[in-house]
């Protein structure tokens, strides 16, 4: 019987957002085909980690949490080296900056391992631009494959890394479409949990609150709506505040000064599928994005979406077909788009229907897992 391929996935943390969530869910999708183990470098949210740990265990994936502290860590590198010696992976699969750094060092020390890095956005160590980029480029000379979650991301990678063209691949992000279409949700109960008025049009934003996510832009846009439109709308921002607590505090002060504004800030939810199933609109006012999983989830849930035309969002939304696109940092444009969706029920339903169809055709876990399986097998 041929030996099963062993894949070691390295993510920054066990978290229900972004590259971390993507890496964990991809590992679970591949676990029926390969022997997969997963390493989480640091701690972010203990309750989220507990949820993901249970799901990984159910999928037969052994998970290691290294509890890395901020900054470079020789101890973390030694821990990873021991895991590699024990597991002997054929493929080392990393996701985003920290995991790429340690994965690159491991790959250089283990030439038989095939190193695959999935890039989730175009930023590489933005706080350490002068030092970070040269180190990053040096490490990536060892990469066997670089996967971009969007065409935009891989176009940037081709200009950045000195690798042969055949090393670059595009595999679009994916979500569990079935889960978001058939969430076991009592919509009325979910809406009551979020204090949504009975007849309100409920719009949600999902993502850790930081200046990049543009929640402040959404608040300014909502302030500019007509009074009749504001009274119809209820907006909830769901996300963590650990990235920039000061930004979240500024948002709270703004809302305290506007007590009649229909906007609330809520912590991360462990049941986003039920929230999206109960909502009517999805808002993504980001100043910067890669290919945001939260937007794909909203599309899968069949929500009319309005988003900024940044990053690879334009690869997901065709303006006026399966969502509305607005320029970033423009409260006026976002206000106009929200006004259209609040006042035009037919448009809202048409965008929602087209969003579901697009998600079913382009963003399923099955499609993504097949592409990664083909890539890993081709590297052997």
CSV table of C-alpha atoms in Angstrom, one decimal:
chain,number,residue,atom,x,y,z
A,1,UNK,CA,0.0,0.0,0.0
A,2,UNK,CA,1.5,3.4,-1.0
A,3,UNK,CA,2.5,5.7,1.8
A,4,UNK,CA,0.1,8.6,2.4
A,5,UNK,CA,1.4,12.0,1.8
A,6,UNK,CA,2.1,13.9,5.1
A,7,UNK,CA,1.2,17.6,5.2
A,8,UNK,CA,2.2,19.9,8.1
A,9,UNK,CA,0.1,23.1,8.1
A,10,UNK,CA,1.5,26.1,10.0
A,11,UNK,CA,-0.8,29.0,10.9
A,12,UNK,CA,-0.3,32.0,13.1
A,13,UNK,CA,-3.1,31.1,15.5
A,14,UNK,CA,-6.3,29.1,16.0
A,15,UNK,CA,-8.7,31.9,15.1
A,16,UNK,CA,-12.0,32.2,13.4
A,17,UNK,CA,-10.9,34.8,10.9
A,18,UNK,CA,-8.7,35.5,8.0
A,19,UNK,CA,-5.7,33.4,7.1
A,20,UNK,CA,-5.9,31.4,10.3
A,21,UNK,CA,-9.4,30.3,9.7
A,22,UNK,CA,-8.6,29.6,6.0
A,23,UNK,CA,-5.5,27.4,7.0
A,24,UNK,CA,-7.5,25.4,9.5
A,25,UNK,CA,-10.5,24.8,7.2
A,26,UNK,CA,-8.2,23.8,4.3
A,27,UNK,CA,-6.4,21.4,6.5
A,28,UNK,CA,-9.7,19.8,7.4
A,29,UNK,CA,-10.7,19.6,3.8
A,30,UNK,CA,-7.5,17.8,2.9
A,31,UNK,CA,-7.5,15.4,5.9
A,32,UNK,CA,-9.4,12.7,4.0
A,33,UNK,CA,-6.8,12.7,1.2
A,34,UNK,CA,-3.5,13.2,3.2
A,35,UNK,CA,-2.2,12.7,6.7
A,36,UNK,CA,-2.4,16.2,8.1
A,37,UNK,CA,-1.0,17.8,11.3
A,38,UNK,CA,-1.4,21.5,12.2
A,39,UNK,CA,0.7,23.9,14.2
A,40,UNK,CA,-0.6,27.2,15.7
A,41,UNK,CA,2.2,29.5,16.6
A,42,UNK,CA,0.6,31.9,19.1
A,43,UNK,CA,-2.6,32.5,21.2
A,44,UNK,CA,-5.2,35.0,20.2
A,45,UNK,CA,-8.7,34.0,21.4
A,46,UNK,CA,-9.0,31.0,23.8
A,47,UNK,CA,-12.7,30.4,23.1
A,48,UNK,CA,-12.1,30.4,19.3
A,49,UNK,CA,-9.1,28.1,19.8
A,50,UNK,CA,-11.2,25.7,21.7
A,51,UNK,CA,-13.8,25.6,18.9
A,52,UNK,CA,-11.2,25.0,16.2
A,53,UNK,CA,-9.3,22.5,18.2
A,54,UNK,CA,-12.4,20.4,18.6
A,55,UNK,CA,-13.2,20.6,14.9
A,56,UNK,CA,-9.6,19.6,14.0
A,57,UNK,CA,-9.7,16.7,16.3
A,58,UNK,CA,-13.0,15.5,14.8
A,59,UNK,CA,-11.3,15.6,11.4
A,60,UNK,CA,-8.5,13.4,12.7
A,61,UNK,CA,-5.9,16.2,12.7
A,62,UNK,CA,-3.4,16.5,15.5
A,63,UNK,CA,-2.9,20.1,16.6
A,64,UNK,CA,0.1,21.6,18.3
A,65,UNK,CA,-0.1,25.0,20.0
A,66,UNK,CA,3.3,26.6,20.6
A,67,UNK,CA,2.1,29.7,22.6
A,68,UNK,CA,4.7,31.9,20.9
A,69,UNK,CA,5.2,35.4,22.4
A,70,UNK,CA,5.5,38.5,20.2
A,71,UNK,CA,8.8,39.0,18.3
A,72,UNK,CA,11.3,36.5,16.9
A,73,UNK,CA,11.6,33.3,18.9
A,74,UNK,CA,14.5,30.8,18.7
A,75,UNK,CA,12.4,28.6,21.0
A,76,UNK,CA,9.6,28.4,18.4
A,77,UNK,CA,12.0,27.4,15.7
A,78,UNK,CA,13.4,24.6,17.9
A,79,UNK,CA,9.9,23.4,18.7
A,80,UNK,CA,9.1,23.3,15.0
A,81,UNK,CA,12.3,21.5,14.1
A,82,UNK,CA,11.4,18.8,16.7
A,83,UNK,CA,7.9,18.4,15.2
A,84,UNK,CA,9.3,18.1,11.7
A,85,UNK,CA,11.8,15.4,12.7
A,86,UNK,CA,8.9,13.5,14.4
A,87,UNK,CA,6.3,13.9,11.7
A,88,UNK,CA,8.6,13.9,8.6
A,89,UNK,CA,6.2,15.9,6.4
A,90,UNK,CA,6.4,15.7,2.6
A,91,UNK,CA,4.8,19.1,2.3
A,92,UNK,CA,5.1,22.1,4.7
A,93,UNK,CA,2.2,24.5,4.1
A,94,UNK,CA,2.4,28.0,5.6
A,95,UNK,CA,-0.1,30.9,5.8
A,96,UNK,CA,0.9,34.5,6.2
A,97,UNK,CA,3.9,36.4,7.7
A,98,UNK,CA,5.0,34.6,10.9
A,99,UNK,CA,4.4,31.1,9.6
A,100,UNK,CA,6.2,31.9,6.3
A,101,UNK,CA,9.2,33.2,8.3
A,102,UNK,CA,9.5,30.0,10.4
A,103,UNK,CA,8.4,27.8,7.5
A,104,UNK,CA,11.1,29.3,5.3
A,105,UNK,CA,13.8,28.6,7.8
A,106,UNK,CA,12.6,25.1,8.3
A,107,UNK,CA,12.5,24.5,4.5
A,108,UNK,CA,16.1,25.8,4.1
A,109,UNK,CA,17.2,23.3,6.7
A,110,UNK,CA,15.3,20.4,5.2
A,111,UNK,CA,15.8,20.3,1.5
A,112,UNK,CA,13.6,17.2,1.0
A,113,UNK,CA,10.5,19.0,2.2
A,114,UNK,CA,8.3,20.8,-0.3
A,115,UNK,CA,7.4,24.2,1.0
A,116,UNK,CA,4.1,25.7,-0.2
A,117,UNK,CA,3.2,29.2,1.0
A,118,UNK,CA,-0.3,30.6,0.6
A,119,UNK,CA,-0.3,34.4,0.4
A,120,UNK,CA,-3.4,36.0,1.7
A,121,UNK,CA,-2.6,39.6,0.9
A,122,UNK,CA,0.1,41.8,-0.4
A,123,UNK,CA,1.5,43.1,2.9
A,124,UNK,CA,4.7,41.6,4.2
A,125,UNK,CA,5.8,42.9,7.6
A,126,UNK,CA,4.6,46.4,7.0
A,127,UNK,CA,6.0,47.6,10.4
A,128,UNK,CA,9.5,46.4,9.4
A,129,UNK,CA,9.5,47.4,5.7
A,130,UNK,CA,13.3,48.0,5.3
A,131,UNK,CA,14.4,44.8,7.1
A,132,UNK,CA,11.4,42.6,6.5
A,133,UNK,CA,11.2,42.6,2.7
A,134,UNK,CA,14.8,41.6,2.0
A,135,UNK,CA,14.5,38.7,4.6
A,136,UNK,CA,11.2,37.7,3.0
A,137,UNK,CA,12.6,37.7,-0.5
A,138,UNK,CA,15.6,35.6,0.6
A,139,UNK,CA,13.5,33.0,2.4
A,140,UNK,CA,11.1,32.7,-0.6
A,141,UNK,CA,13.9,31.7,-2.9
A,142,UNK,CA,13.5,28.3,-1.3
A,143,UNK,CA,9.7,28.0,-1.9
A,144,UNK,CA,8.6,25.2,-4.1
A,145,UNK,CA,5.2,26.8,-4.8
A,146,UNK,CA,3.6,30.2,-4.0
A,147,UNK,CA,-0.2,30.2,-4.0
A,148,UNK,CA,-2.2,33.4,-4.2
A,149,UNK,CA,-5.8,33.5,-3.0
A,150,UNK,CA,-6.6,35.9,-5.8
A,151,UNK,CA,-5.2,36.9,-9.1
A,152,UNK,CA,-4.1,40.3,-7.7
A,153,UNK,CA,-2.1,38.6,-4.9
A,154,UNK,CA,-0.2,36.3,-7.3
A,155,UNK,CA,0.5,39.2,-9.7
A,156,UNK,CA,2.2,41.0,-6.8
A,157,UNK,CA,4.1,37.8,-5.9
A,158,UNK,CA,5.4,37.4,-9.4
A,159,UNK,CA,6.9,40.9,-9.2
A,160,UNK,CA,8.3,40.3,-5.7
A,161,UNK,CA,9.9,36.8,-5.6
A,162,UNK,CA,12.7,35.5,-7.9
A,163,UNK,CA,11.0,32.2,-8.7
A,164,UNK,CA,10.2,30.4,-12.0
A,165,UNK,CA,6.8,31.2,-13.4
A,166,UNK,CA,5.6,27.7,-12.9
A,167,UNK,CA,6.0,28.1,-9.1
A,168,UNK,CA,3.1,30.5,-8.9
A,169,UNK,CA,-0.5,29.4,-8.7
A,170,UNK,CA,-3.9,30.9,-8.1
A,171,UNK,CA,-6.4,29.0,-5.9
A,172,UNK,CA,-9.3,31.2,-4.8
A,173,UNK,CA,-10.4,31.2,-1.2
A,174,UNK,CA,-13.4,29.1,-0.3
A,175,UNK,CA,-16.0,28.7,2.3
A,176,UNK,CA,-18.4,25.9,3.4
A,177,UNK,CA,-21.2,27.1,1.2
A,178,UNK,CA,-23.6,24.5,2.5
A,179,UNK,CA,-23.1,25.5,6.1
A,180,UNK,CA,-23.9,29.2,5.3
A,181,UNK,CA,-26.9,28.3,3.2
A,182,UNK,CA,-28.4,25.9,5.7
A,183,UNK,CA,-27.4,27.2,9.1
A,184,UNK,CA,-29.6,25.7,11.8
A,185,UNK,CA,-30.8,29.1,12.8
A,186,UNK,CA,-34.0,30.4,14.4
A,187,UNK,CA,-33.8,33.8,12.7
A,188,UNK,CA,-36.1,35.6,15.1
A,189,UNK,CA,-34.1,34.3,18.1
A,190,UNK,CA,-30.8,35.4,16.5
A,191,UNK,CA,-32.1,38.9,15.7
A,192,UNK,CA,-33.4,39.2,19.3
A,193,UNK,CA,-29.9,38.3,20.6
A,194,UNK,CA,-28.5,41.2,18.7
A,195,UNK,CA,-31.4,43.6,19.8
A,196,UNK,CA,-32.5,44.0,16.2
A,197,UNK,CA,-35.9,45.8,16.0
A,198,UNK,CA,-38.6,43.5,14.6
A,199,UNK,CA,-39.1,45.3,11.2
A,200,UNK,CA,-35.6,46.6,10.7
A,201,UNK,CA,-33.3,45.8,7.7
A,202,UNK,CA,-30.4,44.3,9.5
A,203,UNK,CA,-26.9,45.0,8.1
A,204,UNK,CA,-23.8,43.3,9.5
A,205,UNK,CA,-20.1,43.9,9.3
A,206,UNK,CA,-17.8,41.0,10.3
A,207,UNK,CA,-14.1,41.4,11.0
A,208,UNK,CA,-11.6,42.4,13.7
A,209,UNK,CA,-12.0,46.1,14.3
A,210,UNK,CA,-9.0,48.1,13.1
A,211,UNK,CA,-8.6,51.2,10.9
A,212,UNK,CA,-8.1,48.9,7.9
A,213,UNK,CA,-11.6,47.6,8.2
A,214,UNK,CA,-13.2,51.1,7.9
A,215,UNK,CA,-16.0,50.8,10.5
A,216,UNK,CA,-15.6,54.5,11.1
A,217,UNK,CA,-16.4,55.1,7.4
A,218,UNK,CA,-19.6,53.1,7.7
A,219,UNK,CA,-20.6,55.1,10.8
A,220,UNK,CA,-20.1,58.3,8.9
A,221,UNK,CA,-22.1,56.9,6.0
A,222,UNK,CA,-25.0,55.9,8.2
A,223,UNK,CA,-25.0,59.3,9.8
A,224,UNK,CA,-25.6,60.8,6.4
A,225,UNK,CA,-28.7,58.7,5.6
A,226,UNK,CA,-32.1,60.3,5.6
A,227,UNK,CA,-33.8,60.0,8.9
A,228,UNK,CA,-36.5,57.7,7.4
A,229,UNK,CA,-33.7,55.4,6.1
A,230,UNK,CA,-31.8,55.3,9.5
A,231,UNK,CA,-35.0,54.4,11.3
A,232,UNK,CA,-35.4,51.4,8.9
A,233,UNK,CA,-31.8,50.2,9.3
A,234,UNK,CA,-30.0,48.4,12.1
A,235,UNK,CA,-26.2,47.8,11.8
A,236,UNK,CA,-24.0,45.5,13.8
A,237,UNK,CA,-20.2,45.3,13.7
A,238,UNK,CA,-19.1,41.9,14.9
A,239,UNK,CA,-15.4,41.4,15.6
A,240,UNK,CA,-12.4,41.5,18.0
A,241,UNK,CA,-10.6,44.5,19.3
A,242,UNK,CA,-7.2,43.1,20.1
A,243,UNK,CA,-5.5,44.5,17.0
A,244,UNK,CA,-6.1,48.1,17.8
A,245,UNK,CA,-8.0,48.7,21.1
A,246,UNK,CA,-7.6,52.5,20.8
A,247,UNK,CA,-9.5,52.5,17.5
A,248,UNK,CA,-12.4,50.6,19.0
A,249,UNK,CA,-12.5,53.0,21.9
A,250,UNK,CA,-12.7,55.9,19.4
A,251,UNK,CA,-15.7,54.1,17.7
A,252,UNK,CA,-17.5,53.7,21.0
A,253,UNK,CA,-17.0,57.4,21.9
A,254,UNK,CA,-18.4,58.4,18.5
A,255,UNK,CA,-21.5,56.2,19.0
A,256,UNK,CA,-22.0,57.5,22.5
A,257,UNK,CA,-22.1,61.0,21.1
A,258,UNK,CA,-24.8,59.8,18.6
A,259,UNK,CA,-27.1,57.7,20.8
A,260,UNK,CA,-29.8,57.5,18.1
A,261,UNK,CA,-27.5,56.1,15.5
A,262,UNK,CA,-28.6,52.5,14.7
A,263,UNK,CA,-25.1,51.0,15.1
A,264,UNK,CA,-23.8,48.6,17.7
A,265,UNK,CA,-20.4,47.0,18.3
A,266,UNK,CA,-20.4,43.3,19.3
A,267,UNK,CA,-17.6,40.8,20.2
A,268,UNK,CA,-16.7,37.9,17.9
A,269,UNK,CA,-19.4,35.3,17.4
A,270,UNK,CA,-19.0,31.6,17.3
A,271,UNK,CA,-22.0,31.3,15.1
A,272,UNK,CA,-21.5,33.6,12.2
A,273,UNK,CA,-23.6,31.3,9.8
A,274,UNK,CA,-26.7,31.9,11.9
A,275,UNK,CA,-26.0,35.6,12.1
A,276,UNK,CA,-25.7,35.9,8.3
A,277,UNK,CA,-28.7,33.8,7.7
A,278,UNK,CA,-30.8,36.1,9.9
A,279,UNK,CA,-29.4,39.4,8.4
A,280,UNK,CA,-30.5,41.3,5.3
A,281,UNK,CA,-27.4,43.1,4.2
A,282,UNK,CA,-23.6,42.8,4.5
A,283,UNK,CA,-21.3,45.8,4.6
A,284,UNK,CA,-17.5,45.7,4.0
A,285,UNK,CA,-16.1,49.3,4.2
A,286,UNK,CA,-12.5,48.2,4.3
A,287,UNK,CA,-9.5,50.4,3.4
A,288,UNK,CA,-7.4,47.3,2.6
A,289,UNK,CA,-8.1,43.6,2.0
A,290,UNK,CA,-6.8,40.5,0.3
A,291,UNK,CA,-9.7,38.2,-0.6
A,292,UNK,CA,-11.8,38.5,2.5
A,293,UNK,CA,-13.4,35.2,3.7
A,294,UNK,CA,-16.1,37.2,5.5
A,295,UNK,CA,-17.3,38.5,2.1
A,296,UNK,CA,-17.4,35.0,0.6
A,297,UNK,CA,-19.4,33.8,3.6
A,298,UNK,CA,-21.9,36.6,3.2
A,299,UNK,CA,-22.2,35.7,-0.5
A,300,UNK,CA,-22.8,32.1,0.4
A,301,UNK,CA,-25.4,33.0,2.9
A,302,UNK,CA,-27.3,34.9,0.2
A,303,UNK,CA,-26.9,38.5,1.4
A,304,UNK,CA,-26.9,41.6,-0.7
A,305,UNK,CA,-23.4,43.0,-0.2
A,306,UNK,CA,-21.9,46.5,-0.5
A,307,UNK,CA,-18.1,46.6,-0.3
A,308,UNK,CA,-15.2,48.8,-1.2
A,309,UNK,CA,-13.2,48.2,-4.4
A,310,UNK,CA,-9.9,47.3,-2.7
A,311,UNK,CA,-7.7,44.3,-2.8
A,312,UNK,CA,-9.3,41.4,-4.7
A,313,UNK,CA,-12.9,42.3,-3.7
A,314,UNK,CA,-13.4,43.2,-7.4
A,315,UNK,CA,-12.7,39.5,-8.2
A,316,UNK,CA,-15.6,38.5,-6.0
A,317,UNK,CA,-18.2,41.2,-6.7
A,318,UNK,CA,-19.3,42.3,-10.1
A,319,UNK,CA,-20.8,45.8,-9.4
A,320,UNK,CA,-24.6,45.8,-9.8
A,321,UNK,CA,-24.7,42.0,-10.4
A,322,UNK,CA,-23.9,40.2,-7.2
A,323,UNK,CA,-23.2,43.2,-5.0
A,324,UNK,CA,-22.4,46.9,-5.0
A,325,UNK,CA,-18.9,48.3,-5.1
A,326,UNK,CA,-17.9,51.7,-3.7
A,327,UNK,CA,-14.5,53.5,-3.5
A,328,UNK,CA,-12.7,53.2,-0.2
A,329,UNK,CA,-12.8,56.0,2.4
A,330,UNK,CA,-15.9,57.6,0.8
A,331,UNK,CA,-18.8,57.9,3.3
A,332,UNK,CA,-20.8,59.6,0.6
A,333,UNK,CA,-20.5,56.7,-1.8
A,334,UNK,CA,-21.2,54.2,0.8
A,335,UNK,CA,-24.2,56.2,2.0
A,336,UNK,CA,-25.6,56.3,-1.5
A,337,UNK,CA,-25.2,52.5,-1.9
A,338,UNK,CA,-26.9,51.8,1.4
A,339,UNK,CA,-29.7,54.1,0.5
A,340,UNK,CA,-30.3,52.1,-2.7
A,341,UNK,CA,-30.4,48.8,-0.9
A,342,UNK,CA,-32.6,50.1,1.9
A,343,UNK,CA,-35.1,51.5,-0.5
A,344,UNK,CA,-35.1,48.9,-3.3
A,345,UNK,CA,-36.3,45.5,-2.1
A,346,UNK,CA,-36.2,44.1,-5.6
A,347,UNK,CA,-32.5,45.1,-6.1
A,348,UNK,CA,-31.7,43.7,-2.7
A,349,UNK,CA,-33.2,40.3,-3.5
A,350,UNK,CA,-31.6,40.1,-7.0
A,351,UNK,CA,-28.2,40.8,-5.6
A,352,UNK,CA,-28.7,38.2,-2.9
A,353,UNK,CA,-29.8,35.6,-5.4
A,354,UNK,CA,-26.8,36.2,-7.7
A,355,UNK,CA,-24.4,36.2,-4.7
A,356,UNK,CA,-25.6,32.7,-3.8
A,357,UNK,CA,-25.1,31.5,-7.3
A,358,UNK,CA,-21.6,32.9,-7.6
A,359,UNK,CA,-20.6,31.3,-4.3
A,360,UNK,CA,-21.8,27.9,-5.4
A,361,UNK,CA,-19.9,28.1,-8.7
A,362,UNK,CA,-16.6,29.6,-7.5
A,363,UNK,CA,-15.9,29.4,-3.8
A,364,UNK,CA,-16.6,25.9,-2.5
A,365,UNK,CA,-14.3,23.9,-0.2
A,366,UNK,CA,-14.5,21.0,-2.6
A,367,UNK,CA,-13.1,23.0,-5.5
A,368,UNK,CA,-10.3,24.4,-3.4
A,369,UNK,CA,-9.3,21.0,-1.9
A,370,UNK,CA,-9.1,19.5,-5.4
A,371,UNK,CA,-6.8,22.2,-6.6
A,372,UNK,CA,-4.5,21.9,-3.6
A,373,UNK,CA,-4.5,18.1,-3.9
A,374,UNK,CA,-3.4,18.4,-7.5
A,375,UNK,CA,-0.7,20.9,-6.6
A,376,UNK,CA,0.8,18.8,-3.7
A,377,UNK,CA,0.8,15.6,-5.8
A,378,UNK,CA,2.5,17.4,-8.6
A,379,UNK,CA,5.3,18.5,-6.3
A,380,UNK,CA,6.2,14.9,-5.3
